[in-house]
Amino acid sequence: EFTKVAADPSIVNLGQGLPDISPPSYVKEELAKAAAVDRLNQYTRGFGHPSLVKALSQVYERVCGRKIDPLTDILVTVGAYGSLFSTIQALIEEGDEVIIIEPFYDCYEPMVKMAGAKPVFIPLRYKNDGNSASSADWVLDPAELANKFNSKTKAIILNTPHNPMGKVFTREELQVIADLCIKHDTLCISDEVYEWLVYKGNKHVKIATLPGMWERTITIGSAGKTYSVTGWKLGWSIGPQNLIKHLQVVHQNTLYTCPTPLQEALAQALWIDYKRMDDPDCYFYSLSRELESKRDRMAQLLQEAGLKPVIPDGGYFMIVDVSTLNVDLSDVGEKQPYDYKFVKWMIRSKKLSAIPLSAFCGPETKRQFEKYIRFCFIKKDSTLDAAEAILKNWNKQTA
Amino acid sequence: LQTHSLSLSLQAKMSRPVQARRLEGTDKNIWVEFVKLAATYSKVNLGQGFPDFPPPDFLKESFVRALSGENHMLHQYTRAFGHPPLVKILAQFFGKLLGRDLDPMTNVMVTVGAYQALFCCFQALVDEGDEVIIIEPFFDCYEPMVKMASGTPVFVPLRLKAPKDGKLISSADWQLDPAELASKFSERTKAIVLNSPNNPLGKVFSREELELIADLCVKHDVLCISDEVYEWLVYDGKEHIRIASLRGMWDRTVIIGSAGKTFSATGWKVGWTVGPNRLLQHLRTVHQNSVYHCATVAQEAVAQGFQRELELYGKPDSYFVQLPKELQQKRDWLVQSLDAVGMKPIIPEGTYFLVADISKFKSDVPDVPDSDEPYDSRFAKWMVKNKGLAAIPLSAFYSGAHKNNYNHFIRFCFAKEEATLKAANDILQKWKQEKTRP
């Protein structure tokens, strides 16, 4: 619904998670090089192009501190979206329950339902801890979480860094989840697409590296988010052979292989950055630094306009409490959550778009989050300049 | 007591298989094994179906233009159901071929290869209790996909009506028995899968054969999933007829196409579906919940490729005219090579595959009675390991129960450079000489 807005050039689009910055030039060059090799325009290995799974295994062996077999422990998919689908189709079925943390990336619910299983929601809750508005203020209640686990619980979906909140789960928070997974023999589907985008003072911890978790966790990553190439639609699942083999079966019966030239180009880009993982210029870190300053700029603009942003510790989204503006939308006829109405009003009257947070909530929780909207800040300077102009004028117009 | 009951339910959980039941019976895949064998042993690979020549220059140039152009947004998400320039040109092109006005937004959907189009069709249209008719031999993914959708595959074979003595068999000699086909339709039949031109035989269904199928579809209100990925590869002046253009069929047919086969770029994985909105809307639902977006750059390049072909349609410079011409020549070379050594080729009317009878070479690979593995599979494995020539056993394209019905045939892919086909010929010649040596 909201992606149609992206087509309208008069609107400053901070809604959909679409970078408008350019991918690094070497990434584009590698694609051009790959396309020039005849063989690379034909089918490659179904479960992942050999040079790509090798590169992924090297990068993640370093990150995880454990051996990862490129052929048995990795599956390359059509985006992280495809990894989520393959994982859920492979391991989830009718009779299963799957725990989903709210707010959640909106595809989790329909995918779980398509697999015939029951989504069980648990919201992040704001811990009343003074005035700071940081994504770290939103936490799971351990007792509430424990209550959601039962003998039917097949998996929990974890997303860290978190979309839309920007929360980066701490080791302690992950340990709480891990303990429950082990106790109830539950799988963990860990969506870590924003793994490189963590800001100062935060560290991305992989739940699969906690004791007892490797054997029950599928960790999902994304080229689109790593290299600002969402249109390449390449992602991967990493995990133990006895789980990945089932994802591979789904993959061989759904699309069989992913595009070859894109995989080759991604492999080469990963090698370039793998070799400089000790260097601050590595794109995994430099992108994060670039985004941190955009985050800070965005937060400041929003605050100056009288809005209340929740500063994200990671990712490239920021949620904002718009209730502080007290925009009266009660006369708007449709029975929709406040944030939906607010975003529509904002698009119409301010020419600025965002995504309403209730889009990321299950039915019971929509009310809880309806005063929040989500902005995407992986935008080039001119886009942020245009957003600044709108936000600076905001109060003048509503007065 | 609580701990005890927890551990009991935990034990029950841990003793259940971790994977979902929908995977049952779908885990075996011939390609994983044979692709590995070819990679390890083959000197000449005529196995898996992909060209060893490059895509045409105009297509490669389009790709490079798209990825390096000023518009770097081509590296970001495009429209989920298909990049606008691509769906527009596909609607135009296929609208012209079908004699119909097609809406790019509702009558066309882009997929990750024709493979994912097939997946969307089965997931969207087949339910538990539904039967799906599959014509044997068939592209092997149809069966596991029907099973994964909880459907029941119902098989009907093409049967060889041997021609007069001395003549080489043609794929046209493999036909459906009308009464047998009719008997496969029941009130549970939801769909029939048609693949014309047919992989592996190369059969191009005639108008009469298509009408036979169409009449049954209309009579029993059955859908048709029409896999037409080899639509441009038809030889000897034959015509590829689209079943959706027959009376009563547009509204119940999903047509599937492939840029990989159309433009010799199998590694790009761009496919599409064309059909009525009442069917495509359900494909869109599956697509948005499984893959959502397809990669952008290749879609942009394929759109430009089709633009060129629309302008050159029917003209000698058209790739759709040149490619079948080149492949027909390659087909004829391979037919000659095989016939010369005693492997009896079935002349394909279309596709870039050719099936040959290897009975004369059986002495090289002794029969193993009570073997689980079909003879042709053992033969093909022996051949790649000992002769360095890769091909695919025909039994790969039959259902489990029928794998031994035609177990002395293997499938060759001839979408290969002349040098490759010459090298294959050399291997075959040497092999024959070894057999006739005293």
Short mmCIF file of C-alpha atoms in Angstrom, two decimals, chain A residues 3 16-23 28-29 31-32 35-36 38-44 47 78 81-82 85 88-94 96 105 110-111 114-116 150-154 182-187 225 228-233 242-243 246 249-262, chain B residues 6 9-10 13-14 16-23 26-29 31-32 35 48-55 60 63-64 67-69 72-78 112 115-117 119 123 128 141 144-145 148 258 260-261 264-269 285-297 352 417:
data_model
loop_
_atom_site.label_atom_id
_atom_site.label_comp_id
_atom_site.label_asym_id
_atom_site.label_seq_id
_atom_site.Cartn_x
_atom_site.Cartn_y
_atom_site.Cartn_z
CA THR A 3 5.22 1.57 -1.53
CA GLN A 16 10.05 2.06 2.55
CA GLY A 17 13.47 0.71 3.49
CA LEU A 18 15.03 1.71 0.23
CA PRO A 19 18.51 3.25 0.17
CA ASP A 20 18.81 6.12 -2.30
CA ILE A 21 22.56 6.27 -1.75
CA SER A 22 24.73 4.58 -4.34
CA PRO A 23 26.26 1.19 -3.61
CA LYS A 28 28.98 -2.34 -9.32
CA GLU A 29 32.30 -3.00 -11.05
CA LEU A 31 28.91 -7.12 -11.38
CA ALA A 32 30.07 -5.72 -14.71
CA ALA A 35 28.52 -10.40 -16.58
CA ALA A 36 31.40 -10.37 -19.08
CA ASP A 38 30.18 -16.26 -20.53
CA ARG A 39 29.91 -19.12 -18.06
CA LEU A 40 28.62 -16.75 -15.38
CA ASN A 41 25.49 -16.03 -17.38
CA GLN A 42 24.38 -19.65 -17.00
CA TYR A 43 23.16 -21.77 -14.08
CA THR A 44 25.40 -22.18 -11.08
CA PHE A 47 22.38 -24.10 -3.04
CA VAL A 78 16.54 -14.68 -3.06
CA TYR A 81 13.06 -12.71 2.48
CA GLY A 82 13.71 -15.95 0.59
CA PHE A 85 10.49 -18.35 3.54
CA ILE A 88 9.70 -21.44 7.71
CA GLN A 89 8.56 -23.81 4.96
CA ALA A 90 11.30 -26.27 5.90
CA LEU A 91 10.83 -26.36 9.64
CA ILE A 92 7.35 -25.07 10.54
CA GLU A 93 4.00 -26.77 10.02
CA GLU A 94 0.42 -27.12 11.19
CA ASP A 96 3.35 -25.53 15.56
CA TYR A 105 8.99 -7.06 10.10
CA PRO A 110 1.85 -14.27 6.85
CA MET A 111 4.78 -16.65 6.33
CA MET A 114 1.15 -19.91 5.18
CA ALA A 115 3.03 -22.75 6.83
CA GLY A 116 -0.15 -23.60 8.73
CA ASN A 150 5.05 -24.36 25.57
CA SER A 151 5.38 -27.83 24.09
CA LYS A 152 3.98 -26.60 20.76
CA THR A 153 6.52 -23.82 20.38
CA LYS A 154 8.59 -24.80 17.35
CA ILE A 182 17.23 -24.76 25.15
CA LYS A 183 14.76 -25.53 27.93
CA HIS A 184 11.88 -26.05 25.48
CA ASP A 185 13.95 -27.46 22.61
CA THR A 186 12.87 -24.57 20.42
CA LEU A 187 14.50 -23.38 17.22
CA LYS A 225 21.47 -4.41 3.50
CA SER A 228 23.08 -1.09 -0.21
CA VAL A 229 21.93 -3.23 -3.15
CA THR A 230 18.40 -4.22 -2.15
CA GLY A 231 17.64 -4.81 -5.84
CA TRP A 232 20.13 -7.68 -6.01
CA LYS A 233 17.85 -9.79 -3.81
CA ASN A 242 20.94 -31.01 9.94
CA LEU A 243 18.75 -27.91 9.67
CA HIS A 246 15.89 -29.08 4.92
CA VAL A 249 15.20 -29.19 -0.05
CA VAL A 250 12.70 -26.32 0.00
CA HIS A 251 15.02 -24.27 -2.19
CA GLN A 252 15.45 -27.06 -4.76
CA ASN A 253 11.67 -27.31 -5.00
CA THR A 254 10.87 -23.62 -5.18
CA LEU A 255 13.36 -21.79 -7.35
CA TYR A 256 16.35 -24.11 -7.54
CA THR A 257 19.12 -21.56 -8.11
CA CYS A 258 19.75 -17.87 -7.58
CA PRO A 259 21.14 -15.61 -10.34
CA THR A 260 24.79 -16.32 -11.13
CA PRO A 261 26.40 -12.98 -12.04
CA LEU A 262 25.00 -11.33 -8.91
CA LEU B 6 7.72 -31.01 30.86
CA SER B 9 6.43 -33.42 26.23
CA LEU B 10 9.98 -32.39 25.49
CA LYS B 13 8.98 -33.07 20.67
CA MET B 14 12.57 -34.20 20.33
CA ARG B 16 9.56 -35.87 16.10
CA PRO B 17 11.50 -35.01 12.96
CA VAL B 18 12.56 -31.37 12.94
CA GLN B 19 11.47 -30.80 9.35
CA ALA B 20 7.93 -30.13 8.15
CA ARG B 21 5.89 -32.97 6.65
CA ARG B 22 5.43 -31.08 3.39
CA LEU B 23 9.01 -32.07 2.53
CA THR B 26 10.50 -34.24 -2.18
CA ASP B 27 14.06 -34.44 -0.97
CA LYS B 28 15.59 -36.47 -3.77
CA ASN B 29 16.84 -34.40 -6.66
CA TRP B 31 20.32 -32.62 -10.57
CA VAL B 32 22.27 -32.27 -7.36
CA VAL B 35 25.58 -31.80 -11.76
CA GLN B 48 22.22 -30.15 -17.61
CA GLY B 49 20.22 -27.90 -19.90
CA PHE B 50 22.14 -24.70 -20.41
CA PRO B 51 23.99 -23.21 -23.39
CA ASP B 52 27.78 -23.15 -23.35
CA PHE B 53 27.67 -20.18 -25.71
CA PRO B 54 27.05 -16.68 -24.37
CA PRO B 55 23.85 -14.66 -24.42
CA LYS B 60 24.88 -8.36 -22.40
CA PHE B 63 22.84 -5.55 -18.66
CA VAL B 64 26.04 -3.52 -18.41
CA LEU B 67 24.13 -1.71 -13.81
CA SER B 68 26.54 1.11 -14.58
CA GLY B 69 24.12 3.80 -15.69
CA HIS B 72 21.92 3.64 -9.56
CA MET B 73 18.42 3.03 -8.25
CA LEU B 74 18.42 -0.01 -10.56
CA HIS B 75 20.41 -1.61 -7.74
CA GLN B 76 17.44 -1.16 -5.41
CA TYR B 77 14.05 -2.84 -5.15
CA THR B 78 11.72 -2.50 -8.09
CA VAL B 112 12.76 -15.92 -10.36
CA TYR B 115 10.96 -22.55 -11.89
CA GLN B 116 9.56 -20.09 -9.37
CA ALA B 117 6.60 -19.44 -11.69
CA PHE B 119 6.12 -23.02 -7.72
CA GLN B 123 1.09 -23.23 -4.31
CA GLU B 128 -4.93 -31.03 -0.42
CA CYS B 141 10.26 -30.60 -10.58
CA PRO B 144 7.73 -32.64 -5.91
CA MET B 145 6.06 -29.27 -6.38
CA MET B 148 4.68 -29.93 -1.56
CA SER B 258 11.74 -17.91 -19.35
CA GLY B 260 16.99 -17.96 -19.58
CA LYS B 261 15.79 -20.10 -22.47
CA SER B 264 20.38 -18.04 -23.61
CA ALA B 265 20.97 -16.55 -20.15
CA THR B 266 19.86 -19.29 -17.76
CA GLY B 267 21.94 -17.77 -14.96
CA TRP B 268 19.84 -14.61 -14.87
CA LYS B 269 16.82 -16.45 -13.50
CA THR B 285 -0.24 -13.65 -3.11
CA VAL B 286 2.18 -16.57 -3.09
CA HIS B 287 4.92 -14.46 -4.65
CA GLN B 288 4.62 -11.65 -2.12
CA ASN B 289 4.84 -14.12 0.74
CA SER B 290 7.79 -16.11 -0.58
CA VAL B 291 10.18 -14.02 -2.63
CA TYR B 292 8.44 -10.64 -2.90
CA HIS B 293 10.85 -8.85 -5.24
CA CYS B 294 12.93 -10.20 -8.11
CA ALA B 295 16.36 -8.73 -8.85
CA THR B 296 16.09 -5.47 -10.76
CA VAL B 297 19.04 -5.14 -13.14
CA TYR B 352 17.52 -28.08 -27.17
CA GLU B 417 29.35 -24.61 -29.32
#
